[in-house]
Coordinates of N, CA and C in Angstrom, one line a residue:
M748 N -8.5 -33.0 24.1 CA -10.3 -33.4 24.3 C -10.9 -34.1 23.1
A749 N -10.4 -35.2 23.4 CA -11.1 -36.4 22.0 C -12.7 -35.9 22.1
R750 N -13.1 -35.8 20.6 CA -14.3 -35.0 19.7 C -15.4 -36.1 20.3
P751 N -16.5 -36.3 20.4 CA -17.2 -37.0 20.0 C -17.7 -37.7 19.0
R752 N -18.0 -38.9 19.1 CA -18.1 -39.8 17.8 C -19.7 -39.5 17.2
G753 N -19.4 -38.4 15.7 CA -20.5 -38.2 15.1 C -21.4 -39.6 14.7
P754 N -22.6 -39.3 13.8 CA -23.0 -40.7 13.8 C -23.3 -41.2 12.5
F755 N -22.1 -40.5 11.6 CA -21.6 -41.0 10.2 C -20.2 -41.7 10.3
D756 N -19.7 -41.6 11.6 CA -17.9 -42.1 11.2 C -18.4 -43.2 11.9
P757 N -16.8 -43.6 11.6 CA -16.9 -45.2 11.6 C -16.9 -45.8 12.8
P758 N -17.5 -46.9 13.5 CA -17.3 -47.0 14.9 C -16.0 -47.7 15.0
P759 N -15.9 -47.4 16.2 CA -13.9 -47.5 16.8 C -13.5 -49.1 16.3
R760 N -12.4 -48.9 16.4 CA -11.5 -50.5 15.8 C -11.2 -51.0 17.2
P761 N -11.3 -51.9 17.8 CA -11.9 -52.8 18.9 C -9.9 -52.9 19.0
R762 N -9.9 -53.3 20.7 CA -8.0 -53.1 20.9 C -7.6 -54.3 20.5
T763 N -7.8 -55.6 20.6 CA -7.3 -56.5 19.9 C -6.9 -55.6 17.9
T764 N -7.4 -55.1 17.2 CA -7.1 -54.8 16.0 C -6.3 -53.7 15.7
Q765 N -6.3 -52.8 17.4 CA -5.4 -52.0 16.8 C -4.5 -52.4 17.2
M766 N -3.9 -53.5 18.1 CA -2.6 -54.0 18.3 C -1.6 -55.2 17.5
V767 N -2.5 -55.3 16.4 CA -2.1 -56.3 15.3 C -0.8 -55.4 14.7
P768 N -1.1 -54.0 14.3 CA 0.5 -53.6 14.0 C 1.6 -53.4 14.3
P769 N 1.4 -52.8 15.4 CA 2.4 -52.8 16.5 C 3.5 -54.2 16.4
L770 N 2.6 -55.2 16.6 CA 3.0 -57.3 17.0 C 3.7 -57.7 15.8
T771 N 3.1 -57.3 15.0 CA 3.5 -57.3 13.4 C 4.5 -57.0 13.4
V772 N 5.1 -55.7 13.3 CA 6.2 -54.7 13.3 C 7.1 -55.7 14.1
I773 N 7.3 -55.9 15.2 CA 7.8 -57.1 16.2 C 8.3 -58.0 15.5
A774 N 7.4 -58.3 15.6 CA 7.5 -59.9 15.0 C 8.3 -59.6 13.4
G775 N 8.7 -58.7 13.1 CA 9.2 -58.4 11.5 C 10.9 -58.0 12.3
S776 N 11.0 -57.6 13.5 CA 11.9 -57.4 13.6 C 12.9 -58.4 14.4
L777 N 11.9 -59.2 15.3 CA 12.7 -60.7 15.9 C 13.2 -61.2 14.7
I778 N 12.8 -61.5 13.5 CA 12.8 -62.5 12.4 C 14.7 -62.7 12.0
T779 N 14.6 -61.1 12.4 CA 16.6 -61.8 12.5 C 17.1 -63.4 13.9
L780 N 16.7 -62.8 15.0 CA 16.2 -63.8 15.9 C 16.9 -65.8 15.2
M781 N 16.1 -66.4 14.1 CA 15.5 -67.2 13.9 C 17.1 -67.7 13.4
P782 N 17.6 -68.8 13.1 CA 18.8 -69.4 13.7 C 18.9 -69.9 11.7
I783 N 19.5 -68.7 10.8 CA 19.2 -68.7 9.5 C 20.9 -68.7 9.4
V784 N 22.1 -69.8 8.5 CA 22.8 -70.2 8.3 C 23.4 -69.3 6.6
A785 N 24.6 -67.9 7.2 CA 24.1 -68.0 5.0 C 25.8 -67.2 5.5
A786 N 26.5 -67.5 4.2 CA 27.4 -66.6 4.2 C 27.5 -65.3 4.1
F787 N 26.6 -64.4 3.2 CA 26.7 -63.0 3.4 C 25.2 -62.3 3.9
P788 N 25.2 -61.9 5.1 CA 24.2 -61.6 5.8 C 23.3 -60.5 4.4
I789 N 22.2 -61.2 4.2 CA 21.4 -60.3 3.1 C 19.7 -60.0 3.2
L790 N 19.8 -60.9 4.8 CA 18.6 -60.5 5.5 C 17.7 -59.1 5.0
P791 N 17.0 -59.1 4.6 CA 16.1 -57.4 4.6 C 15.5 -56.9 5.8
P792 N 16.0 -55.7 6.4 CA 14.9 -55.2 7.5 C 13.8 -55.3 7.7
F793 N 13.4 -56.7 8.4 CA 11.5 -56.9 8.0 C 10.9 -56.2 9.0
G794 N 11.1 -55.8 10.4 CA 10.7 -54.8 10.7 C 10.1 -53.3 10.6
L795 N 10.9 -53.4 10.0 CA 10.9 -51.4 9.0 C 9.7 -51.3 7.8
M796 N 10.0 -52.8 6.7 CA 9.1 -53.1 5.7 C 7.7 -53.3 6.4
M797 N 7.2 -53.9 7.6 CA 6.1 -53.8 7.8 C 5.8 -52.6 8.4
L798 N 6.8 -51.7 9.0 CA 6.2 -50.5 9.7 C 6.1 -49.6 8.1
L799 N 7.0 -49.6 7.6 CA 6.1 -49.1 6.0 C 5.0 -49.4 5.4
G800 N 4.9 -51.0 5.4 CA 3.8 -51.7 4.9 C 2.2 -50.9 5.7
W801 N 2.8 -51.1 7.1 CA 1.5 -50.6 7.8 C 1.2 -49.0 7.1
R802 N 1.9 -48.4 7.6 CA 2.0 -47.0 7.3 C 1.1 -46.5 5.8
L803 N 1.5 -47.2 4.7 CA 1.9 -46.6 3.9 C 0.5 -47.3 2.9
T804 N 0.0 -48.5 3.7 CA -2.0 -48.6 3.7 C -2.4 -48.8 4.2
R805 N -2.3 -48.4 5.7 CA -3.5 -47.8 6.5 C -2.6 -46.8 7.3
I806 N -3.1 -45.5 6.8 CA -2.6 -43.9 7.9 C -2.1 -44.1 9.2
D807 N -3.7 -44.2 9.6 CA -4.0 -43.9 10.7 C -3.7 -45.9 11.6
S808 N -3.1 -46.3 11.3 CA -2.9 -48.2 11.7 C -1.9 -47.4 12.6
L809 N -0.9 -46.5 12.6 CA -0.2 -46.5 14.0 C 0.1 -45.0 14.2
P810 N 0.2 -45.0 15.4 CA 0.7 -43.5 15.7 C 2.0 -42.7 15.5
I811 N 2.3 -41.2 15.2 CA 3.2 -40.6 14.3 C 4.3 -41.2 15.5
W812 N 4.1 -41.3 16.9 CA 5.8 -41.2 17.9 C 5.5 -42.9 17.7
S813 N 5.2 -43.8 17.2 CA 5.1 -45.7 17.2 C 6.5 -45.5 16.7
P814 N 7.2 -45.1 15.3 CA 8.3 -45.7 15.2 C 9.0 -45.7 16.2
L815 N 9.3 -44.8 17.3 CA 10.5 -44.7 18.4 C 10.8 -45.7 19.0
L816 N 9.3 -46.2 19.9 CA 9.2 -47.1 20.6 C 9.8 -48.7 19.7
L817 N 9.1 -48.4 18.4 CA 9.3 -49.8 17.4 C 10.2 -50.2 17.0
G818 N 11.0 -48.8 17.3 CA 12.7 -48.7 16.5 C 13.5 -49.3 17.9
L819 N 13.3 -49.1 18.7 CA 14.1 -49.5 20.1 C 13.8 -50.7 20.0
V820 N 12.9 -51.4 20.3 CA 12.5 -52.8 19.9 C 13.3 -53.7 18.9
D821 N 13.5 -53.0 17.3 CA 14.4 -53.3 16.8 C 15.7 -53.4 17.2
D822 N 16.6 -52.5 17.4 CA 17.7 -51.9 18.0 C 18.5 -52.8 19.1
L823 N 17.4 -53.7 20.0 CA 17.5 -54.3 20.8 C 17.8 -55.7 20.5
Y824 N 17.5 -56.3 19.3 CA 17.5 -57.1 18.9 C 18.2 -57.9 17.4
S825 N 18.6 -56.3 16.7 CA 18.9 -56.5 15.5 C 20.5 -56.7 15.7
G826 N 21.3 -55.5 16.2 CA 22.9 -55.8 16.5 C 22.9 -54.4 16.0
Q827 N 22.3 -53.7 15.3 CA 22.6 -52.1 15.1 C 23.2 -51.3 16.2
P828 N 23.7 -50.2 15.9 CA 24.3 -49.6 17.4 C 23.0 -48.8 17.9
F829 N 22.8 -48.8 19.0 CA 21.6 -48.5 20.2 C 21.2 -47.0 19.4
G830 N 20.0 -47.1 19.3 CA 19.3 -45.4 18.8 C 19.6 -45.8 17.4
N831 N 20.1 -46.7 16.8 CA 20.1 -46.4 15.0 C 18.3 -46.8 14.3
A832 N 17.8 -47.4 14.6 CA 16.7 -47.7 14.0 C 15.2 -46.7 14.8
M833 N 15.7 -46.1 16.0 CA 15.0 -45.4 16.7 C 14.6 -43.8 15.3
L834 N 15.9 -43.4 14.6 CA 16.2 -42.5 14.5 C 16.0 -42.4 13.1
F835 N 15.9 -43.3 12.3 CA 16.3 -43.5 11.2 C 14.4 -44.2 10.6
W836 N 14.4 -44.9 11.7 CA 12.7 -44.9 11.2 C 11.5 -43.5 11.5
T837 N 12.2 -43.3 13.1 CA 11.2 -42.2 12.9 C 11.7 -40.6 12.1
V838 N 12.6 -40.5 11.4 CA 12.9 -39.6 10.4 C 11.7 -39.9 8.8
S839 N 12.1 -41.7 8.4 CA 11.6 -42.1 7.2 C 9.8 -42.3 7.4
F840 N 9.0 -41.6 9.2 CA 8.0 -42.2 9.2 C 7.3 -41.0 9.5
L841 N 8.3 -39.6 9.4 CA 8.3 -38.2 9.4 C 8.1 -37.7 8.0
A842 N 9.2 -38.3 7.3 CA 9.5 -37.4 6.0 C 8.5 -38.1 5.6
L843 N 7.4 -39.4 5.3 CA 6.4 -40.2 4.6 C 4.7 -39.1 5.4
E844 N 5.0 -39.3 6.2 CA 4.1 -37.9 6.8 C 4.0 -36.3 6.0
S845 N 5.1 -36.1 6.0 CA 5.2 -34.5 4.9 C 4.6 -35.1 3.8
I846 N 5.5 -36.3 3.1 CA 5.0 -36.6 1.5 C 3.2 -36.7 1.7
D847 N 2.8 -36.8 2.0 CA 1.4 -37.2 2.3 C 0.0 -36.4 2.2
Q848 N 0.6 -35.0 3.3 CA 0.4 -34.1 3.1 C 0.4 -33.1 1.8
R849 N 1.4 -33.4 0.9 CA 1.5 -32.5 -0.3 C 1.0 -33.9 -1.2
L850 N 0.9 -34.6 -1.2 CA 0.0 -35.6 -2.5 C -1.3 -35.9 -2.0
V851 N -2.3 -35.7 -3.5 CA -3.2 -36.0 -2.9 C -3.5 -37.6 -3.0
G852 N -3.0 -38.3 -3.8 CA -3.4 -39.6 -4.1 C -2.5 -40.4 -4.3
R853 N -2.2 -41.6 -3.8 CA -0.7 -42.7 -4.2 C -1.7 -43.8 -5.0
D854 N -0.5 -44.4 -5.5 CA -0.5 -45.9 -6.4 C -0.4 -46.9 -5.1
F855 N -0.3 -47.8 -6.2 CA 1.1 -48.6 -5.5 C 2.4 -49.1 -5.7
W856 N 2.4 -48.3 -7.1 CA 4.1 -48.1 -7.4 C 4.8 -46.9 -6.8
Q857 N 4.1 -45.8 -6.2 CA 4.4 -44.7 -5.3 C 4.5 -45.5 -4.4
D858 N 4.1 -46.2 -3.8 CA 3.9 -47.0 -2.6 C 5.4 -47.8 -2.6
W859 N 5.9 -48.1 -3.4 CA 6.7 -49.0 -3.5 C 8.0 -48.5 -4.1
L860 N 7.8 -47.4 -4.5 CA 9.1 -46.0 -4.6 C 8.9 -44.9 -3.5
L861 N 8.4 -45.2 -2.4 CA 8.1 -44.7 -1.2 C 9.2 -45.8 -0.1
A862 N 9.0 -46.6 -0.8 CA 9.1 -47.8 0.9 C 10.4 -47.7 0.3
S863 N 10.9 -48.3 -1.2 CA 12.3 -48.6 -1.6 C 13.1 -47.4 -1.5
T864 N 12.9 -46.2 -1.6 CA 13.8 -45.4 -1.1 C 13.5 -44.9 1.1
A865 N 13.0 -45.1 1.2 CA 13.6 -45.8 3.1 C 13.9 -46.7 3.1
I866 N 13.8 -47.5 2.8 CA 14.9 -48.5 3.4 C 17.0 -48.8 2.8
S867 N 16.1 -48.1 1.3 CA 17.7 -48.1 0.5 C 18.4 -47.0 1.9
A868 N 17.6 -46.0 1.7 CA 18.3 -44.6 3.2 C 18.6 -45.4 4.3
Y869 N 17.7 -46.3 5.1 CA 17.9 -47.1 6.4 C 19.3 -48.1 6.2
L870 N 19.1 -48.7 5.1 CA 20.6 -49.6 4.8 C 21.8 -48.8 4.9
L871 N 21.6 -47.5 3.7 CA 23.1 -46.8 3.7 C 23.2 -46.7 5.0
F872 N 22.7 -45.7 5.4 CA 22.9 -44.6 6.5 C 23.5 -45.5 8.1
G873 N 22.5 -46.7 8.0 CA 23.2 -47.4 9.1 C 24.7 -48.6 8.3
R874 N 24.4 -48.5 7.3 CA 26.2 -49.1 7.1 C 27.3 -47.7 7.7
L875 N 26.8 -46.7 7.8 CA 28.0 -45.6 7.9 C 27.8 -45.5 9.0
V876 N 27.0 -46.2 9.9 CA 26.6 -45.5 11.5 C 27.4 -46.7 11.6
A877 N 27.2 -48.2 11.8 CA 27.6 -49.2 12.0 C 29.1 -50.0 11.6
S878 N 29.9 -49.5 10.5 CA 31.3 -50.3 10.4 C 31.7 -49.1 9.9
P879 N 33.1 -49.1 9.8 CA 34.1 -48.5 9.2 C 33.8 -47.7 8.0
L880 N 34.5 -46.8 7.3 CA 34.5 -46.5 5.5 C 35.3 -47.4 5.3
A881 N 36.1 -48.0 5.4 CA 37.7 -49.0 4.6 C 36.9 -50.4 4.5
A882 N 35.6 -50.7 5.1 CA 35.2 -52.2 5.0 C 34.7 -52.2 4.1
H883 N 34.9 -53.5 3.1 CA 34.5 -53.6 2.1 C 33.3 -54.7 1.6
V884 N 32.0 -53.2 2.7 CA 30.1 -54.5 3.0 C 29.3 -53.9 2.0
D885 N 29.9 -52.8 0.7 CA 29.6 -52.1 -0.3 C 28.3 -52.9 -1.2
T886 N 28.6 -54.2 -1.7 CA 28.2 -54.8 -2.2 C 27.0 -55.5 -1.5
I887 N 27.6 -56.3 -0.4 CA 26.8 -56.8 0.1 C 25.7 -55.7 0.4
I888 N 25.5 -54.9 0.9 CA 24.8 -53.8 1.2 C 23.8 -53.4 0.2
L889 N 24.3 -53.7 -1.2 CA 23.4 -53.5 -2.5 C 22.7 -54.6 -2.4
V890 N 23.1 -55.7 -2.4 CA 22.3 -56.7 -2.8 C 21.4 -57.3 -1.7
Q891 N 21.2 -56.3 -0.3 CA 20.3 -56.7 0.7 C 19.9 -55.5 -0.2
I892 N 19.9 -54.2 -0.6 CA 19.0 -53.2 -0.4 C 17.9 -53.9 -1.9
A893 N 18.6 -54.4 -2.5 CA 17.8 -55.4 -4.1 C 16.6 -55.9 -3.9
A894 N 17.1 -57.1 -2.6 CA 16.3 -58.0 -2.1 C 14.7 -57.2 -1.1
S895 N 15.2 -56.3 -0.8 CA 14.5 -55.4 0.5 C 13.6 -55.0 -0.7
I896 N 13.9 -54.2 -1.8 CA 13.0 -54.2 -2.5 C 12.1 -55.0 -3.1
M897 N 13.0 -56.0 -3.7 CA 11.9 -56.9 -4.2 C 10.9 -57.6 -3.3
L898 N 11.5 -57.8 -2.6 CA 10.6 -58.2 -1.1 C 9.5 -57.4 -1.0
Y899 N 9.2 -55.7 -1.2 CA 8.3 -55.6 -0.3 C 6.9 -55.5 -0.9
P900 N 6.7 -56.1 -2.3 CA 5.5 -56.1 -2.3 C 4.9 -57.3 -2.1
V901 N 5.7 -58.4 -0.9 CA 5.0 -59.6 -0.3 C 4.8 -59.0 1.0
V902 N 5.3 -58.5 1.1 CA 5.0 -57.6 3.1 C 4.1 -56.8 2.8
A903 N 3.6 -55.8 1.8 CA 3.0 -54.9 1.5 C 1.8 -55.6 1.3
Q904 N 1.5 -56.7 0.3 CA 0.4 -58.2 -0.1 C -0.3 -58.7 1.6
I905 N 1.1 -58.9 2.3 CA 0.8 -59.4 3.8 C 0.0 -58.7 4.7
V906 N 0.4 -57.1 4.9 CA 0.0 -55.9 6.0 C -1.4 -56.3 5.3
S907 N -1.9 -55.8 4.0 CA -3.2 -55.8 3.2 C -3.9 -56.6 3.9
S908 N -3.5 -57.8 3.5 CA -4.8 -59.0 3.6 C -4.8 -58.9 5.2
L909 N -4.5 -58.9 5.8 CA -4.1 -58.5 7.5 C -5.0 -57.5 7.6
D910 N -5.1 -56.2 7.2 CA -6.2 -54.7 7.2 C -7.4 -56.1 6.7
R911 N -7.7 -56.4 5.6 CA -8.8 -57.1 5.8 C -9.3 -57.5 6.0
R912 N -9.0 -58.8 6.9 CA -9.2 -59.4 8.1 C -10.1 -59.0 9.4
L913 N -9.1 -57.6 9.9 CA -9.1 -56.9 10.7 C -10.4 -56.4 10.8
S914 N -10.5 -55.2 9.6 CA -11.3 -54.4 9.6 C -12.7 -54.9 9.6
P915 N -13.8 -54.3 9.9 CA -15.6 -54.7 9.7 C -15.3 -54.0 8.4
A916 N -17.1 -55.2 8.2 CA -16.8 -55.1 7.1 C -18.4 -54.1 6.9

């Protein structure tokens, strides 16, 4: 049963603002459908980056079970084996949850380090699951990890500007 709202509690967020974080994560996952011609597939996992951006910027923006469903959407469109994003997104979300219980406060550099670790682990484990060990894709994966780490501040800026726009003044 939900606790009644007290006089000093912030007002509840409207339904439209509650839908923005999951919709932006889904939009990040759907970027892989854009017709981009490239010699090497170094497109970062924008869905995961948006998920981490929302989780690290605003803790209450997504419920704890959301990476499972959002990972399902990403699995349907990314081309990775089914269940890959569902598992790794949920594990990284739970890891961030346990780190948040131990840390008192974080700054942007720690958020960037946490997101970089989660993105790198996702791409490396995804490589182990999706391709045989004899495949020579390690250099491309390292370039994809570097591109993802460098693009995370842009994703964090997009998420924080959306959050500022949607939060009540």
